[in-house]
Tab-separated table of C-alpha atoms in Angstrom:
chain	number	residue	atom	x	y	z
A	1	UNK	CA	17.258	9.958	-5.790
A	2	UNK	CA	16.783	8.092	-2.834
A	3	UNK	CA	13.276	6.650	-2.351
A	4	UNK	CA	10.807	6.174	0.683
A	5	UNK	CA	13.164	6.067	4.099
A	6	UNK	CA	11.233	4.836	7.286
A	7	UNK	CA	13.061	4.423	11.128
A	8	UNK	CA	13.286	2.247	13.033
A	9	UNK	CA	13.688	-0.828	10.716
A	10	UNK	CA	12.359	-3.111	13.877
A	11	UNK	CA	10.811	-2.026	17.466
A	12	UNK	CA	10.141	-4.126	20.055
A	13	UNK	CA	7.482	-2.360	22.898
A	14	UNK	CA	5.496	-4.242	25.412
A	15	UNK	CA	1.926	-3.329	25.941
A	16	UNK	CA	0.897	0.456	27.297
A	17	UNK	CA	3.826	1.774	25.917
A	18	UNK	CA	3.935	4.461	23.526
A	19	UNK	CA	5.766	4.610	19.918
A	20	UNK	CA	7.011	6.925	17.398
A	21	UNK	CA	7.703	5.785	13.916
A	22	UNK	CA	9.392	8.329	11.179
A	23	UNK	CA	8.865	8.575	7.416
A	24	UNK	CA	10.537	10.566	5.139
A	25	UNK	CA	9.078	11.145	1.363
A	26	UNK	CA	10.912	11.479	-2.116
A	27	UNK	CA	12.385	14.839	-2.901
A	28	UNK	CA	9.224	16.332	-4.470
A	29	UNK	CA	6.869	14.764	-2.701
A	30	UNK	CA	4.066	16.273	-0.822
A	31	UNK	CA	2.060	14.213	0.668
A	32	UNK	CA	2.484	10.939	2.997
A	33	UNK	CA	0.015	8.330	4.156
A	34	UNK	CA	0.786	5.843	6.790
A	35	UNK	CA	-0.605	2.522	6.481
A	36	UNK	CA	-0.814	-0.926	8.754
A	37	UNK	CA	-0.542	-4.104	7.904
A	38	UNK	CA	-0.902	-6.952	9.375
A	39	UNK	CA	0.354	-10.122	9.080
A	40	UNK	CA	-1.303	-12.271	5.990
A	41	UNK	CA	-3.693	-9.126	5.098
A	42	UNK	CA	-3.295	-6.231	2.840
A	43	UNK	CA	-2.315	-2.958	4.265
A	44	UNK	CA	-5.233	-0.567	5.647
A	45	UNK	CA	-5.056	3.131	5.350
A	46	UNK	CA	-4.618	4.924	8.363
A	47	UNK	CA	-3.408	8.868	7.994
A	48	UNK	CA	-3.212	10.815	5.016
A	49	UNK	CA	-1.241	14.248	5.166
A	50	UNK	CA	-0.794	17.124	2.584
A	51	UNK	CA	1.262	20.327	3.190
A	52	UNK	CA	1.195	19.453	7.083
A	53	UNK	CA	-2.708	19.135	7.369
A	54	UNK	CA	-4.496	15.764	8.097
A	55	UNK	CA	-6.537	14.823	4.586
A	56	UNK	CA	-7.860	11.830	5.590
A	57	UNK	CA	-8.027	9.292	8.653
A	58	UNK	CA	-9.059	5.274	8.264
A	59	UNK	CA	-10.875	3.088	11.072
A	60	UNK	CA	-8.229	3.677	14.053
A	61	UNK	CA	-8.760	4.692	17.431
A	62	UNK	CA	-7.563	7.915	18.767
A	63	UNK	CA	-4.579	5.954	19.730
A	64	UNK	CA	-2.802	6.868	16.721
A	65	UNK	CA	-2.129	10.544	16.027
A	66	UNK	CA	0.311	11.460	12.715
A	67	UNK	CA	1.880	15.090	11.961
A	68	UNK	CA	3.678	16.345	8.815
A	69	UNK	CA	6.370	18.736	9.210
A	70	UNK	CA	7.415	21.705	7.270
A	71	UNK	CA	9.789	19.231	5.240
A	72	UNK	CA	7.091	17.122	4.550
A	73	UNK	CA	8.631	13.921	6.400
A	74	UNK	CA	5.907	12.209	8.980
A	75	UNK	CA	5.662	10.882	12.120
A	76	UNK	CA	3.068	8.298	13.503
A	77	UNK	CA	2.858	8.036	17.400
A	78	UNK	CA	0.701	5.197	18.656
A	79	UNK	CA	-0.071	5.245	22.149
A	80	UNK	CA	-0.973	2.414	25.061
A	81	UNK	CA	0.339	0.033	22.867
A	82	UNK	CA	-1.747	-3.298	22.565
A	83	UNK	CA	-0.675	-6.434	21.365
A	84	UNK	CA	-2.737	-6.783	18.193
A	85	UNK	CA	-0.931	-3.349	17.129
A	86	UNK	CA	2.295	-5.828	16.134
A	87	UNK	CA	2.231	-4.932	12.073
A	88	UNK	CA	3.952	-3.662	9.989
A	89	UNK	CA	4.012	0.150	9.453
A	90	UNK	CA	4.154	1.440	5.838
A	91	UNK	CA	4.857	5.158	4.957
A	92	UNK	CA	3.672	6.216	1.389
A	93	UNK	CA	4.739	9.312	-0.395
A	94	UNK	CA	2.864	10.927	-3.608
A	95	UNK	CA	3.348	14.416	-5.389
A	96	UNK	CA	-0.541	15.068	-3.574
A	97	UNK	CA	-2.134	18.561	-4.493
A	98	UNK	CA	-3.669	19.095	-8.004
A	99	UNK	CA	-2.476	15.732	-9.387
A	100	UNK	CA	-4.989	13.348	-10.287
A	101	UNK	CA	-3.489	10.418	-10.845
A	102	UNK	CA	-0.919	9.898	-7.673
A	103	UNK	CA	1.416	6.870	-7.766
A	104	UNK	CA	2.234	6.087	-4.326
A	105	UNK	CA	5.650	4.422	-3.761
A	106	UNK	CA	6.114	2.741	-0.651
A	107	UNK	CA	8.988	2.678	2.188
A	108	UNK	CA	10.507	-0.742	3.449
A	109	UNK	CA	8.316	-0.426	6.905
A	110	UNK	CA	8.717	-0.614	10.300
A	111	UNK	CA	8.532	-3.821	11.854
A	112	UNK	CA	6.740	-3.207	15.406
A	113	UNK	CA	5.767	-6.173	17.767
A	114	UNK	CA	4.059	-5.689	21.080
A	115	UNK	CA	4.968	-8.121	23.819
B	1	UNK	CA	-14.148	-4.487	5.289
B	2	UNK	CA	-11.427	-4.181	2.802
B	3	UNK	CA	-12.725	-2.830	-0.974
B	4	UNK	CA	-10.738	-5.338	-3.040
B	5	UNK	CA	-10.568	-8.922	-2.714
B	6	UNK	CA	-7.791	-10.642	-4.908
B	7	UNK	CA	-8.782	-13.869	-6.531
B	8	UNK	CA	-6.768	-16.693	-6.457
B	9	UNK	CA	-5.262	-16.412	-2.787
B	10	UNK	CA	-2.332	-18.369	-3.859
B	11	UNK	CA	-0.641	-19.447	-7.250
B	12	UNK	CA	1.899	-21.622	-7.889
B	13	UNK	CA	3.113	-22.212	-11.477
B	14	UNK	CA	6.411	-23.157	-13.317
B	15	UNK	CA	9.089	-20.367	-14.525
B	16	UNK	CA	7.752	-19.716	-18.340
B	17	UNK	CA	4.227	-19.989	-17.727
B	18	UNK	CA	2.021	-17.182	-17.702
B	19	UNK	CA	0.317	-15.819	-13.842
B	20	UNK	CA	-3.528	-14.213	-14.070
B	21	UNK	CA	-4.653	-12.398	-11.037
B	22	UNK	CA	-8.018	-10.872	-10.676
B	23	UNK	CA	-9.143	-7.803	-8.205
B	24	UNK	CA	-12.669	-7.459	-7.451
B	25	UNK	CA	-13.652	-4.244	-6.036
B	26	UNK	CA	-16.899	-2.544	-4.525
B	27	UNK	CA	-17.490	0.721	-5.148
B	28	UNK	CA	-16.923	3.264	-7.914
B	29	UNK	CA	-12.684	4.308	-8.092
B	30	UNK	CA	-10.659	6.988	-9.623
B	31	UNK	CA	-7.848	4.651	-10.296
B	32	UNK	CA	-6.714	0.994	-9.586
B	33	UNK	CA	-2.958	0.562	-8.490
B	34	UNK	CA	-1.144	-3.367	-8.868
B	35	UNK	CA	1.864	-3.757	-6.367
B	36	UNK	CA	3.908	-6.079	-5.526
B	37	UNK	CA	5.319	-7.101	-1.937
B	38	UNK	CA	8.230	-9.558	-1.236
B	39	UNK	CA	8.240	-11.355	2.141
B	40	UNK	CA	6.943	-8.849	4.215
B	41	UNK	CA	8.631	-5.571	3.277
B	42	UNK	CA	7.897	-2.591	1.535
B	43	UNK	CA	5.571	-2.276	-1.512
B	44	UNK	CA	6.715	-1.803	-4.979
B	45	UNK	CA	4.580	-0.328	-7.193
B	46	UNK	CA	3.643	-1.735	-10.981
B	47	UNK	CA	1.363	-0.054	-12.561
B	48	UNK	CA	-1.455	2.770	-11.931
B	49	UNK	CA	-4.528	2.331	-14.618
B	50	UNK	CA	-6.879	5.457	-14.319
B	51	UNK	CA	-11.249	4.615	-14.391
B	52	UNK	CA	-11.150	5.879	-17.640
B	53	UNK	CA	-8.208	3.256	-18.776
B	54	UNK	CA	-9.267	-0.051	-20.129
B	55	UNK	CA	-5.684	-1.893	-20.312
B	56	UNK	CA	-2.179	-0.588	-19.987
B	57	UNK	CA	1.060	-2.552	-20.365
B	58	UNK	CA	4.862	-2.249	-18.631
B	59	UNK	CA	7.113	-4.963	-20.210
B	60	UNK	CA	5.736	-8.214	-19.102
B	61	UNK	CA	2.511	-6.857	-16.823
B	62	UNK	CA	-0.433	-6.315	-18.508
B	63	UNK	CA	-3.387	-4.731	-17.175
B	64	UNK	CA	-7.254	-4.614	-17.716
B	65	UNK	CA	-9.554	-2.882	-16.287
B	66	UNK	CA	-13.312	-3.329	-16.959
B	67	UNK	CA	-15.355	-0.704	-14.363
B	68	UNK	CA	-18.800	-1.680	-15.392
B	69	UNK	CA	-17.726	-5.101	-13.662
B	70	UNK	CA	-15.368	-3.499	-11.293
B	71	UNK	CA	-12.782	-5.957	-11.612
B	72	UNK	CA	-9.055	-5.561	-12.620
B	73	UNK	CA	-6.610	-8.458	-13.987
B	74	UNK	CA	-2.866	-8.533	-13.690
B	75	UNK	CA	-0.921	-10.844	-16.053
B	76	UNK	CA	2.412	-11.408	-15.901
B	77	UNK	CA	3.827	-13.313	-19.187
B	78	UNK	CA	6.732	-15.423	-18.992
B	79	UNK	CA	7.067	-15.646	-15.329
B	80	UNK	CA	10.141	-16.021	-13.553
B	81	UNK	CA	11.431	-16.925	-10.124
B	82	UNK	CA	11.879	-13.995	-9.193
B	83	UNK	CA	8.262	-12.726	-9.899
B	84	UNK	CA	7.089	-15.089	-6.580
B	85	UNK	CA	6.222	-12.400	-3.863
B	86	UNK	CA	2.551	-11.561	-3.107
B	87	UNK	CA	0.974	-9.119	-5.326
B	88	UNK	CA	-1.774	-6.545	-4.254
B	89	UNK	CA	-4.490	-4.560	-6.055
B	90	UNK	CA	-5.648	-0.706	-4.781
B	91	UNK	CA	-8.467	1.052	-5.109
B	92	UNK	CA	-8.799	5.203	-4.841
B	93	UNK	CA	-12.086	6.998	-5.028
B	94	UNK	CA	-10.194	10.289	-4.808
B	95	UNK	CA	-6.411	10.915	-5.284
B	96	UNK	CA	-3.850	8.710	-4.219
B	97	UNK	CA	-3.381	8.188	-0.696
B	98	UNK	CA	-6.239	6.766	0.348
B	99	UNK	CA	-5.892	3.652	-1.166
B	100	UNK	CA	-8.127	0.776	0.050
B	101	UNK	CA	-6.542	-3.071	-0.774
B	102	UNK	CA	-7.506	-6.324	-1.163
B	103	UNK	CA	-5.666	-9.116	0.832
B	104	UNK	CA	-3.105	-10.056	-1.934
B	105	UNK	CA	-2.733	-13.392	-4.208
B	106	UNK	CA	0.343	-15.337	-2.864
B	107	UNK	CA	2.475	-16.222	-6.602
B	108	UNK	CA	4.909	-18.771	-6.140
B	109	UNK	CA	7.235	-19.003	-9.455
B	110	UNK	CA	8.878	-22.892	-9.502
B	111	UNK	CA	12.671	-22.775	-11.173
């Protein structure tokens, strides 16, 4: 089974542009979070989403929006890009619902940088 | 502020030795995730110990968890080159998902 895909790999904006970064869970899997992380720090949470409805929302700025889609792959858009939003972008994927005890298992990221 | 803090920052040991890293944490969890990160990419993850869980094992990683301190320790026995990556601890309160980490411990693995 294939595991976590994210797209673009890399993306290069300059600042006050707007991006769109795709996720797309293991078979299965319900819900997706979306985390940043920066370089030399550990990744902070940003969106979490279960059966296409927002479940939870870290410290961001109503720059960043997230849906889930009826297949249960993700996007993140971030708008009027700034330079410190260069990070990477890491999609998670868990079973979500009932389960207690969700492992999350992580895509490769998307490398954004903000010139 | 992130909830865990990973203690040391860096490592750096000899292949065959054994790596201890500790995870501090703040506030009460519903489970405590380990993963490990290799230059910048994607997150694998090791192990998941639940707040009711006191140590759990998965071939050379062991465990601990010890609430009433709210600390975690990952040991990896017999270490190998390949084991250097950074390695992060995660905290959820609720369900996965909402994970909260520390900053990582850097382990550098000398052949």
């Amino acid at each position: 089974d294939a595991g976590v895909t994210q797209s673009p790999t890399h993306l290069i904006k300059t600042r006050g542009q707007h991006v769109t970064l795709r996720c797309s869970p293991i078979s299965g899997h319900k819900s997706v979070s979306w985390y940043q992380q920066v370089l030399g720090q550990g990744p902070q949470f940003i969106f979490q989403y279960y059966e296409k409805e927002e479940r939870g929302r870290g410290n961001f700025p109503d720059r960043f929006s997230a849906r889930q889609f009826p297949n249960y792959s993700s996007e993140l858009n971030v708008n009027a890009l700034l330079l410190g939003d260069s990070a990477l972008y890491l999609c998670a994927s868990s079973l979500g619902g009932g389960a207690a005890y969700n492992e999350q298992f992580f895509g490769p990221g998307t490398r954004l940088t903000v010139l | 502020s992130q909830q865990g803090e990973e203690d040391p920052q860096a490592l750096s040991i000899q292949e065959g030795e054994n790596a201890t890293m500790n995870c501090s944490y703040k506030t009460s969890i519903n489970n405590l995730q380990w993963y490990r990160q290799n230059s910048g990419r994607g997150l694998v993850h090791l192990i998941l110990i639940r707040s009711n869980e006191r140590e759990k094992h998965s071939g050379r990683l062991r465990v601990t968890l010890d609430t009433s301190k709210k600390s975690s320790s990952l040991l990896i026995t017999a270490s190998r080159a390949a084991d250097t990556a950074s390695y992060f601890c995660a905290t959820d309160r609720s369900n996965a998902g909402k994970s909260t980490f520390g900053d990582g411990t850097t382990l550098t693995v000398k052949p």
